[in-house]
Coordinates of C-alpha atoms and ligand atoms in Angstrom, one line a residue:
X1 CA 9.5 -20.2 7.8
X2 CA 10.7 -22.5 4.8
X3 CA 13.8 -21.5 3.6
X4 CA 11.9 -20.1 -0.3
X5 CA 9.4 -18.7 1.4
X6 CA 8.0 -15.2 0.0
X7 CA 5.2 -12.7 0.8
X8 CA 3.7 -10.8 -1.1
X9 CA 3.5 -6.8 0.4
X10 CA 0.7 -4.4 -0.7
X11 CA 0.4 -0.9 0.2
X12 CA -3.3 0.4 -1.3
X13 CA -3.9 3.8 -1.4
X14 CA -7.2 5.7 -2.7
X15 CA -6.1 5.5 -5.9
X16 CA -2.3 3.3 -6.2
X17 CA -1.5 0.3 -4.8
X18 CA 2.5 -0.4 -5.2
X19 CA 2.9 -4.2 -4.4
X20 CA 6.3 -6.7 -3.9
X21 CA 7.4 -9.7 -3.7
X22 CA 10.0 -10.1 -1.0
X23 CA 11.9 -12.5 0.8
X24 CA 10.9 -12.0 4.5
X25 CA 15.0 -13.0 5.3
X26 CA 16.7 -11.1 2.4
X27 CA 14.2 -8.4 2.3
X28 CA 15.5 -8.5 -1.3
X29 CA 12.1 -7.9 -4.0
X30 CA 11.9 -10.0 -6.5
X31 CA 9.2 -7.8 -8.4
X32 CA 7.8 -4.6 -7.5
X33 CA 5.3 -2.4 -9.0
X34 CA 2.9 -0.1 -8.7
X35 CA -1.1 0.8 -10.1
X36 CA -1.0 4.9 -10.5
X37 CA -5.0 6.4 -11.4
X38 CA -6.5 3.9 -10.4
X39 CA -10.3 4.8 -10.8
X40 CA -9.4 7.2 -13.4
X41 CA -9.4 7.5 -17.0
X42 CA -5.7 7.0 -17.4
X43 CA -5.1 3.6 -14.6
X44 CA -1.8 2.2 -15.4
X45 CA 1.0 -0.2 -14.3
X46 CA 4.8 -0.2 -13.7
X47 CA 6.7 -3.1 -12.5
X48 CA 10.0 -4.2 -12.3
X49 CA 11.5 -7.9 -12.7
X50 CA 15.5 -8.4 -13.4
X51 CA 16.2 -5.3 -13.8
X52 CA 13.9 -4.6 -16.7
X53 CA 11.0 -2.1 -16.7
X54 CA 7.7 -3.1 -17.7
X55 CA 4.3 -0.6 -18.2
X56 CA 0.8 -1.5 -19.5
X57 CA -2.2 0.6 -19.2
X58 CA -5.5 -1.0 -17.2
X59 CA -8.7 0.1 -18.6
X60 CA -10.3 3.1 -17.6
X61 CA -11.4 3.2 -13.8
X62 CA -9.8 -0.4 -13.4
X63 CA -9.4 0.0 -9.5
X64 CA -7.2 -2.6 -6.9
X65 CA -8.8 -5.6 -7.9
X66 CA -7.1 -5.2 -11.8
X67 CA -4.2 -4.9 -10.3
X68 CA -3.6 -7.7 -8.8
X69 CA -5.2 -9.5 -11.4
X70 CA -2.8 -7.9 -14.1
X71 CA -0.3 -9.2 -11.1
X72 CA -2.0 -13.0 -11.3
X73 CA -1.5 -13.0 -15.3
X74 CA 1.2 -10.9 -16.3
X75 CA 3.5 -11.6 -13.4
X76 CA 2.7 -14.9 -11.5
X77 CA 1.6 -16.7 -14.4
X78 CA 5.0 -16.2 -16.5
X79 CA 7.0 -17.6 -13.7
X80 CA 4.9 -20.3 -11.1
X81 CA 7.4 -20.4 -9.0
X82 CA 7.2 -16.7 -8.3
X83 CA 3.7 -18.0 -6.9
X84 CA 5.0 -21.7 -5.4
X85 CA 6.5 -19.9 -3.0
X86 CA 4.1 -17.3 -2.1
X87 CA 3.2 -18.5 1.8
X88 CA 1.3 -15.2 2.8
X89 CA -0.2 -11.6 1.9
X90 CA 0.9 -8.0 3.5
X91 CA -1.2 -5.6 3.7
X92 CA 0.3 -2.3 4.9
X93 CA -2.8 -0.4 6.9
X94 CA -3.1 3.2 7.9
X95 CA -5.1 3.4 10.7
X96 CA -5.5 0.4 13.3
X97 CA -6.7 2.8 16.4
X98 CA -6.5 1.6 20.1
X99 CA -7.5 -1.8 18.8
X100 CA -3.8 -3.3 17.5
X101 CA -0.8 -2.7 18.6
X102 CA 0.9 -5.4 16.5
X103 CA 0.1 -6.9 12.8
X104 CA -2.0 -9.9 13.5
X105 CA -3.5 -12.8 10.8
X106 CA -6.4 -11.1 8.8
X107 CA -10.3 -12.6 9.9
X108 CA -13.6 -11.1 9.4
X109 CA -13.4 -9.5 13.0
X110 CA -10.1 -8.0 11.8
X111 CA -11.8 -6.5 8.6
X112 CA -14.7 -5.3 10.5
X113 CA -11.8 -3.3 12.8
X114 CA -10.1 -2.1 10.2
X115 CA -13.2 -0.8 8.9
X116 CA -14.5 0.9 12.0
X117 CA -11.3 2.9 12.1
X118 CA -11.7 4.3 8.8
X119 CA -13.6 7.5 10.5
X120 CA -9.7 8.1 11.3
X121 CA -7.9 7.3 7.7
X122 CA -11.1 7.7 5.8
X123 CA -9.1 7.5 1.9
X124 CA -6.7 4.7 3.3
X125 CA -8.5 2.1 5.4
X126 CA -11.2 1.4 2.7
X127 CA -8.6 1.0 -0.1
X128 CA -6.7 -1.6 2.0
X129 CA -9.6 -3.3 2.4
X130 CA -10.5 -3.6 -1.2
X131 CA -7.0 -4.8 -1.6
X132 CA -8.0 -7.6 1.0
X133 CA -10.5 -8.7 -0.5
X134 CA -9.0 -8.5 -4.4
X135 CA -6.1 -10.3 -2.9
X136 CA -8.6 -12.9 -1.1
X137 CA -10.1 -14.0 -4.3
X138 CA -6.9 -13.6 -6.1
X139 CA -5.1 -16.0 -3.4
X140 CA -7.8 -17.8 -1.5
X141 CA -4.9 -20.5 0.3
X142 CA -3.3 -17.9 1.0
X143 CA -3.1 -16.4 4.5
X144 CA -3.4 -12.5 4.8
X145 CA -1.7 -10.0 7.3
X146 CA -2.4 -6.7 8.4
X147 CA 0.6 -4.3 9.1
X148 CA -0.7 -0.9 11.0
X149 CA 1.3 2.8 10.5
X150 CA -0.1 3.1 13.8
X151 CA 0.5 0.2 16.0
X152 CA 4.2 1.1 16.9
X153 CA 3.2 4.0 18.7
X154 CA 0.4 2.3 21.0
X155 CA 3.4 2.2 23.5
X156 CA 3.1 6.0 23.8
X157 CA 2.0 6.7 27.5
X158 CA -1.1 8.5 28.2
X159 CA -0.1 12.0 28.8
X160 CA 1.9 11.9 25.2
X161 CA -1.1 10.9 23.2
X162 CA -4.1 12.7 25.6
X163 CA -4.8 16.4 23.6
X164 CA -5.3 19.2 26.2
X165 CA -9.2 19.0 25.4
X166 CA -12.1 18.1 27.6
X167 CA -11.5 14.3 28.0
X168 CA -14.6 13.4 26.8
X169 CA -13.4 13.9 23.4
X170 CA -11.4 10.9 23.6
X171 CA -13.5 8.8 25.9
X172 CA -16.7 9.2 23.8
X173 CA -15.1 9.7 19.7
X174 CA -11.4 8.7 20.2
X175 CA -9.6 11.5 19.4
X176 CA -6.2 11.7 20.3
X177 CA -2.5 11.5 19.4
X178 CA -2.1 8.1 17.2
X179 CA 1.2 8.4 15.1
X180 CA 2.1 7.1 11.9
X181 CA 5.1 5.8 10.0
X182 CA 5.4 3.3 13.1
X183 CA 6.8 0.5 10.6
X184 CA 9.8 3.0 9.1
X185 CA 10.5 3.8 12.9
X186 CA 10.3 0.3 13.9
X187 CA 12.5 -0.7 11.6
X188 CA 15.4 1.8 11.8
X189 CA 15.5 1.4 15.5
X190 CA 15.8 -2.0 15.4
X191 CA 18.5 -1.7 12.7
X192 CA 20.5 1.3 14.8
X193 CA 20.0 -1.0 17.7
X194 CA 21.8 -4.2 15.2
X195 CA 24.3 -1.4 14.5
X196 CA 25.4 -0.1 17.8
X197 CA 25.3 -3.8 19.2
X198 CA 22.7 -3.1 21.3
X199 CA 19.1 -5.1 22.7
X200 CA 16.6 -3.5 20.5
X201 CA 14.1 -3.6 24.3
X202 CA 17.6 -1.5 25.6
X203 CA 17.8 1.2 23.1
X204 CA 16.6 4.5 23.4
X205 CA 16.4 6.3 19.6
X206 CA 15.2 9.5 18.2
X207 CA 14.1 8.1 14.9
X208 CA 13.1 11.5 11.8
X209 CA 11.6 9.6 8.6
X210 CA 11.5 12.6 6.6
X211 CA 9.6 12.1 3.2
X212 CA 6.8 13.8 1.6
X213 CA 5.2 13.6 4.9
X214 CA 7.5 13.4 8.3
X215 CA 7.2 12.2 11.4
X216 CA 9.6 12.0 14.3
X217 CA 9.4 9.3 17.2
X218 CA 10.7 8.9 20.8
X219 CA 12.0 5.3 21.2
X220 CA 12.9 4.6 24.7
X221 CA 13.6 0.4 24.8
X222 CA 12.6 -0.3 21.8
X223 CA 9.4 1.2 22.4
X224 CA 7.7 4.3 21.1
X225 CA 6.8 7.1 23.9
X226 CA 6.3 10.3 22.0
X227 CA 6.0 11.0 17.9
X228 CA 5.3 14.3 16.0
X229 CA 2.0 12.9 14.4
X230 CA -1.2 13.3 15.8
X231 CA -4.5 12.5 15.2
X232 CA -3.9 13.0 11.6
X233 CA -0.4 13.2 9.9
X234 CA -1.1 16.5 9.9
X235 CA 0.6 17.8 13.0
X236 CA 4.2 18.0 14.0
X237 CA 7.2 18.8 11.3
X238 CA 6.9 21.0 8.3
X239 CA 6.2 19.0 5.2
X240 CA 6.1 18.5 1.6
X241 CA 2.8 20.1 1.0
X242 CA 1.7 20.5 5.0
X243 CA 1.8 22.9 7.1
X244 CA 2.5 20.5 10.4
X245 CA 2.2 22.2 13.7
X246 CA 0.4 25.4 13.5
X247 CA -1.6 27.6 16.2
X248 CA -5.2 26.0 16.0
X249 CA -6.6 30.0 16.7
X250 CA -5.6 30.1 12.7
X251 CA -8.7 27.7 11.8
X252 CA -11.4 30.2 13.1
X253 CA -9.2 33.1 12.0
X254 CA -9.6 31.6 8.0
X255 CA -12.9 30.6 8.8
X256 CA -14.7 33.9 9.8
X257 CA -12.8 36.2 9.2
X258 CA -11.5 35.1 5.7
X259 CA -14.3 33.1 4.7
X260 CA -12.5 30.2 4.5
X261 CA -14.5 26.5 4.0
X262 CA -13.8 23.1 6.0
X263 CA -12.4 22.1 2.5
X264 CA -10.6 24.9 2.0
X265 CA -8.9 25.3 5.2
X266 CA -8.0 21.4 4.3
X267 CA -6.3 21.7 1.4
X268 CA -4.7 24.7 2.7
X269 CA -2.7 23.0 5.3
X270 CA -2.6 19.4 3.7
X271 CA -1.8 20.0 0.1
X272 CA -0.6 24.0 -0.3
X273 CA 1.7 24.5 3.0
X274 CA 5.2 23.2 4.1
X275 CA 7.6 23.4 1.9
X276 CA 5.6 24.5 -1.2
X277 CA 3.7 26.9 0.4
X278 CA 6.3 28.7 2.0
X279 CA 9.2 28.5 -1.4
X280 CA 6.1 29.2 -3.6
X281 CA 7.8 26.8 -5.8
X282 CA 7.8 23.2 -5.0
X283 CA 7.3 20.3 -2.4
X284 CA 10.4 18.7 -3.6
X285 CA 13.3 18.7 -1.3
X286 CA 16.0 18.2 -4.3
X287 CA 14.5 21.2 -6.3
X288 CA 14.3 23.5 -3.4
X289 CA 18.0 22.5 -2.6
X290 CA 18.8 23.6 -6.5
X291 CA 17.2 27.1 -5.9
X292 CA 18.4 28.0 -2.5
X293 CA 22.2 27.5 -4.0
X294 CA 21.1 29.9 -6.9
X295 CA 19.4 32.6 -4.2
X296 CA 15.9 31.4 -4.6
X297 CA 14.8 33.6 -1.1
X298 CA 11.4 31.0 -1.2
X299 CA 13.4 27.9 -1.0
X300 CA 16.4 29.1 1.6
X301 CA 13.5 30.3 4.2
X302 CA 11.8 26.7 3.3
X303 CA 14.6 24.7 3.9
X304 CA 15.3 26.9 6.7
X305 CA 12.2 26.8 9.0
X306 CA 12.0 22.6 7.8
X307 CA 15.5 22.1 9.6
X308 CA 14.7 24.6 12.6
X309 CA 11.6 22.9 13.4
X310 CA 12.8 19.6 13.3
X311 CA 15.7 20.5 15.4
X312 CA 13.3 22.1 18.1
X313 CA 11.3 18.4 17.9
X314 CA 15.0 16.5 18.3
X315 CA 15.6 18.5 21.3
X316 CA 12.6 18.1 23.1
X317 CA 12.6 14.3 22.7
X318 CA 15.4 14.6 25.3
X319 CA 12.7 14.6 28.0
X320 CA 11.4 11.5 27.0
X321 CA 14.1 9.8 26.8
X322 CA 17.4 11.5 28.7
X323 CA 20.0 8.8 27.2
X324 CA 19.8 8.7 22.9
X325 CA 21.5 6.2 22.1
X326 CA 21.3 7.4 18.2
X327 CA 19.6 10.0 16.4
X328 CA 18.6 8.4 12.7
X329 CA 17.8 9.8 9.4
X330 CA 15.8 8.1 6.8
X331 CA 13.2 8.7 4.4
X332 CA 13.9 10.3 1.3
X333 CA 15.3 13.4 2.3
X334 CA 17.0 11.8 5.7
X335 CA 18.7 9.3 3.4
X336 CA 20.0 11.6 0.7
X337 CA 20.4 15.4 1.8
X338 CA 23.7 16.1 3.4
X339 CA 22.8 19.7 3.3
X340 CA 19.6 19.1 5.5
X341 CA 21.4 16.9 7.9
X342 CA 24.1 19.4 8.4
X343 CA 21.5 22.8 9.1
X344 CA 19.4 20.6 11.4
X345 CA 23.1 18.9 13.4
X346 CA 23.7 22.8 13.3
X347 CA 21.3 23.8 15.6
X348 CA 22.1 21.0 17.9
X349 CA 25.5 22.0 19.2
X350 CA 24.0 22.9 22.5
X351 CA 23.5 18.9 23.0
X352 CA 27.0 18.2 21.7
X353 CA 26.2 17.2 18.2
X354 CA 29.1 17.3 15.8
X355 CA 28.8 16.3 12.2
X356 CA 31.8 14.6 10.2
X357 CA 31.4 16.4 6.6
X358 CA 32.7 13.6 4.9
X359 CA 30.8 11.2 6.5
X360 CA 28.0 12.8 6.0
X361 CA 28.2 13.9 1.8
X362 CA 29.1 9.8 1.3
X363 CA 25.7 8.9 3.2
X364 CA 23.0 9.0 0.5
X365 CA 21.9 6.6 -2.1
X366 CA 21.2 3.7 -0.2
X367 CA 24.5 4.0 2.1
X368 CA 24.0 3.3 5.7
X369 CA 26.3 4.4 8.4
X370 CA 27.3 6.8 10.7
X371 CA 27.1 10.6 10.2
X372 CA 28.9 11.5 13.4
X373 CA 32.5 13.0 15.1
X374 CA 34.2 10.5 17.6
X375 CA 33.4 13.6 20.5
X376 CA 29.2 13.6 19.3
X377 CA 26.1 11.4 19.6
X378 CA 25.7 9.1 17.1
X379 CA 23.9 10.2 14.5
X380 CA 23.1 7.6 11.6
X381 CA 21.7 7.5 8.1
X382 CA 20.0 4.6 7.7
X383 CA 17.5 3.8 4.5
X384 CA 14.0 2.4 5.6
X385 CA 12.4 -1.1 4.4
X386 CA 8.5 -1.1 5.2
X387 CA 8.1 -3.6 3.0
X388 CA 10.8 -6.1 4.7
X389 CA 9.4 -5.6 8.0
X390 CA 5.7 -6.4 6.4
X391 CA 6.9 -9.5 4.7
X392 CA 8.9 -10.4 8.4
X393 CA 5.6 -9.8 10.3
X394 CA 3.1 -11.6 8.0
X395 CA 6.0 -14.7 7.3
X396 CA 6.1 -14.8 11.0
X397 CA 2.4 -14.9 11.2
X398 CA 1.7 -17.9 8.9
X399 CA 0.0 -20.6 10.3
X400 CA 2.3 -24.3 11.0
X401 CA 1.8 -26.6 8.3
X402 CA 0.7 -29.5 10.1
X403 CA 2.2 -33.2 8.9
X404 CA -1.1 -33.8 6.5
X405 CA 0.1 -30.8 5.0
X406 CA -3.0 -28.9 6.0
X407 CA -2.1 -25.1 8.2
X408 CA -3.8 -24.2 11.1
X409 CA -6.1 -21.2 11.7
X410 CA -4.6 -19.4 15.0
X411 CA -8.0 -17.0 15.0
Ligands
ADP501 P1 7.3 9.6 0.3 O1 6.9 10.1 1.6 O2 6.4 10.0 -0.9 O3 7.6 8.1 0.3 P2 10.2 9.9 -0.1 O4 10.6 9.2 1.2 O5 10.4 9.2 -1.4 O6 8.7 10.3 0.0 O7 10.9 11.3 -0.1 C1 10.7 12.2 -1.1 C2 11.5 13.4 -0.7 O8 12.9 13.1 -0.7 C3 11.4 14.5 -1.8 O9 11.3 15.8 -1.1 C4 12.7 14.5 -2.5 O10 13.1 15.7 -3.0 C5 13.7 14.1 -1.4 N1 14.9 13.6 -1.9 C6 15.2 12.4 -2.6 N2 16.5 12.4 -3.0 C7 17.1 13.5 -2.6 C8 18.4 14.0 -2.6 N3 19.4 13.4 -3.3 N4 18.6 15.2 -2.0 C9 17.6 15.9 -1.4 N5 16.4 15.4 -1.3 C10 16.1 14.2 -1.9

């Protein structure tokens, strides 16, 4: 890696793609941004440079590829040598299957993957693509990576990810446990493993990312062997707006007996459970925190059942792993609420948990550190970087520059 080298990270969703421009060694951003309606009548741009705030409206339906041209001639062009030292492209990509279990150089028979596992991530794979290609003609010299959600988790062994269903489910259509957030999990436990002086292929972590969506992972060596997500993010902890885990005797029960649609039973459990469907007041951790402390009985039974059930997950990732080594927090609500930490360390006594208080209100805002008494387990707070550990893999992906100054393909 040249010692100016950057990379430029983007994360395309159906209808935003947030981009960065980061130094794979700092993980420092030089610019970050993001494209909000995209495809809509009110697509837009943020971006930040030096401290200072920028916004500009696309025109209407402008989709990925404006972006990254606004990115080209707003950005880039102001400053070359923002792009002189652009070696590679990130992509961050939902859904990789069975078929990577590490981020690998972008080619056509990588695209045509990615596409074939869009039946699994059917909004996010064909948005990174179109940021692939926008990016392509945007950048042809430039080499492209794809970072998967998923691949962490292809260490899980076979009877985590097989569902209890007749096998030829998964043999003939793939459906199984998969995981997501694999690059937030991969990157605290390497980080918990920097911090406790450990060999990240030694240390065994229990890693919650707890944001609008959660997961929770099972790292045994460095390795994951068990996480909370499933085929779909859908399963495991309770959510912003999702239900996670729920008795699957509840789909035919909306379905016949309350009449319920496919779509309807969708948005139920994607976008109207968790934590706004049980507070009847909002998905937002920080709100629902302001209520409970004012008697809001919706928010304190929210906040309640979110830390029970992540405690019940915490405890049963002993069996995977029977040494922890750490438990970490991160995520928006891992990194910042002291209150959530504190109900879910609560209902951990039984495995010797004991939280410092102090410890534990100074670790928010970007603070990293431990959470913990001198007689408990470690437990850390430790803010996530998904877009270092995509500029890391892709920098570390870039083809040699040979003497002629030409690089070399490694398809
Ligand atoms: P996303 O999954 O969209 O990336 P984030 O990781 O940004 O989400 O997490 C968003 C959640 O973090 C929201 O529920 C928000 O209320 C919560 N959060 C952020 N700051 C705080 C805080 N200081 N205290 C409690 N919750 C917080």
């Amino acid at each position: 890696m040249q010692n100016s080298s950057h990379v430029l990270v983007l994360n395309c969703g159906s209808s935003s793609l947030k981009f960065a421009i980061v130094d794979p060694r700092s993980g420092r951003a030089l610019v970050s941004g993001i494209g909000e309606a995209l495809g809509q009548a009110d697509s837009r741009v943020k971006w930040k440079r030096n401290g200072e705030s920028i916004a500009k409206n696309l025109p209407a339906q402008a989709k990925h590829g404006a972006v990254i041209q606004l990115l080209v001639d707003e950005i880039i062009a102001r400053e070359p040598s923002l792009k002189s030292h652009l070696v590679a492209i990130g992509h961050r990509v939902v859904h990789g299957g069975e078929k990577f279990s590490h981020s690998v150089l972008i080619n056509q028979a990588v695209t045509d993957a990615i596409r074939e596992c869009s039946a699994l991530a059917p909004l996010h794979n064909p948005a990174a693509l179109a940021g692939v290609e926008a990016a392509g003609s945007a950048f042809p010299e430039l080499p492209q990576v794809a970072v998967f959600d998923t691949a962490f988790h292809q260490s899980m062994p076979r009877h985590a990810y097989i569902y209890a269903l007749p096998y030829s489910l998964y043999r003939d259509h793939g459906i199984r446990r998969y995981g997501m957030h694999g690059t937030s999990h991969r990157y605290v436990a390497a980080r918990a493993a920097e911090l406790l002086n450990l060999a990240f292929n030694e240390v065994n972590i229990i890693s919650a990312h707890l944001g609008n969506g959660a997961s929770i992972t099972a790292i045994r060596n460095g390795k994951s062997v068990d996480t909370s997500m499933g085929l779909t993010p859908l399963e495991g902890l309770v959510m912003g707006t999702r239900s996670g885990d729920v008795d699957p005797g509840l789909l035919m029960h909306l379905g016949c007996r309350l009449d319920y649609s496919v779509k309807q039973i969708n948005d139920l459990l994607n976008k109207e459970s968790g934590l706004l469907g049980i507070s009847e007041l909002s998905n937002d951790c920080r709100e629902l925190e302001q209520a409970a402390a004012h008697g809001h009985s919706g928010a304190v039974l929210a906040l309640e059942i979110f830390c029970y059930r992540l405690a019940k997950y915490i405890a049963a990732y002993y069996v995977p792993l029977t040494d922890v080594d750490a438990l970490v927090f991160t995520g928006g609500i891992g990194e910042n609420s002291s209150l959530i930490r504190e109900k879910v360390l609560a209902h951990l006594q039984c495995l010797g948990y004991h939280l410092d208080p102090e410890k534990n209100l100074l670790a928010r805002f970007g603070e990293e550190g431990g959470i913990h008494r001198d007689n408990s387990p470690a437990v850390l707070v430790i803010p996530t970087n998904e877009e270092w550990v995509i500029a890391r893999d892709a920098a570390a992906l870039v083809p040699p520059e040979q003497p002629n100054g030409d690089s070399v393909s490694r398809e």
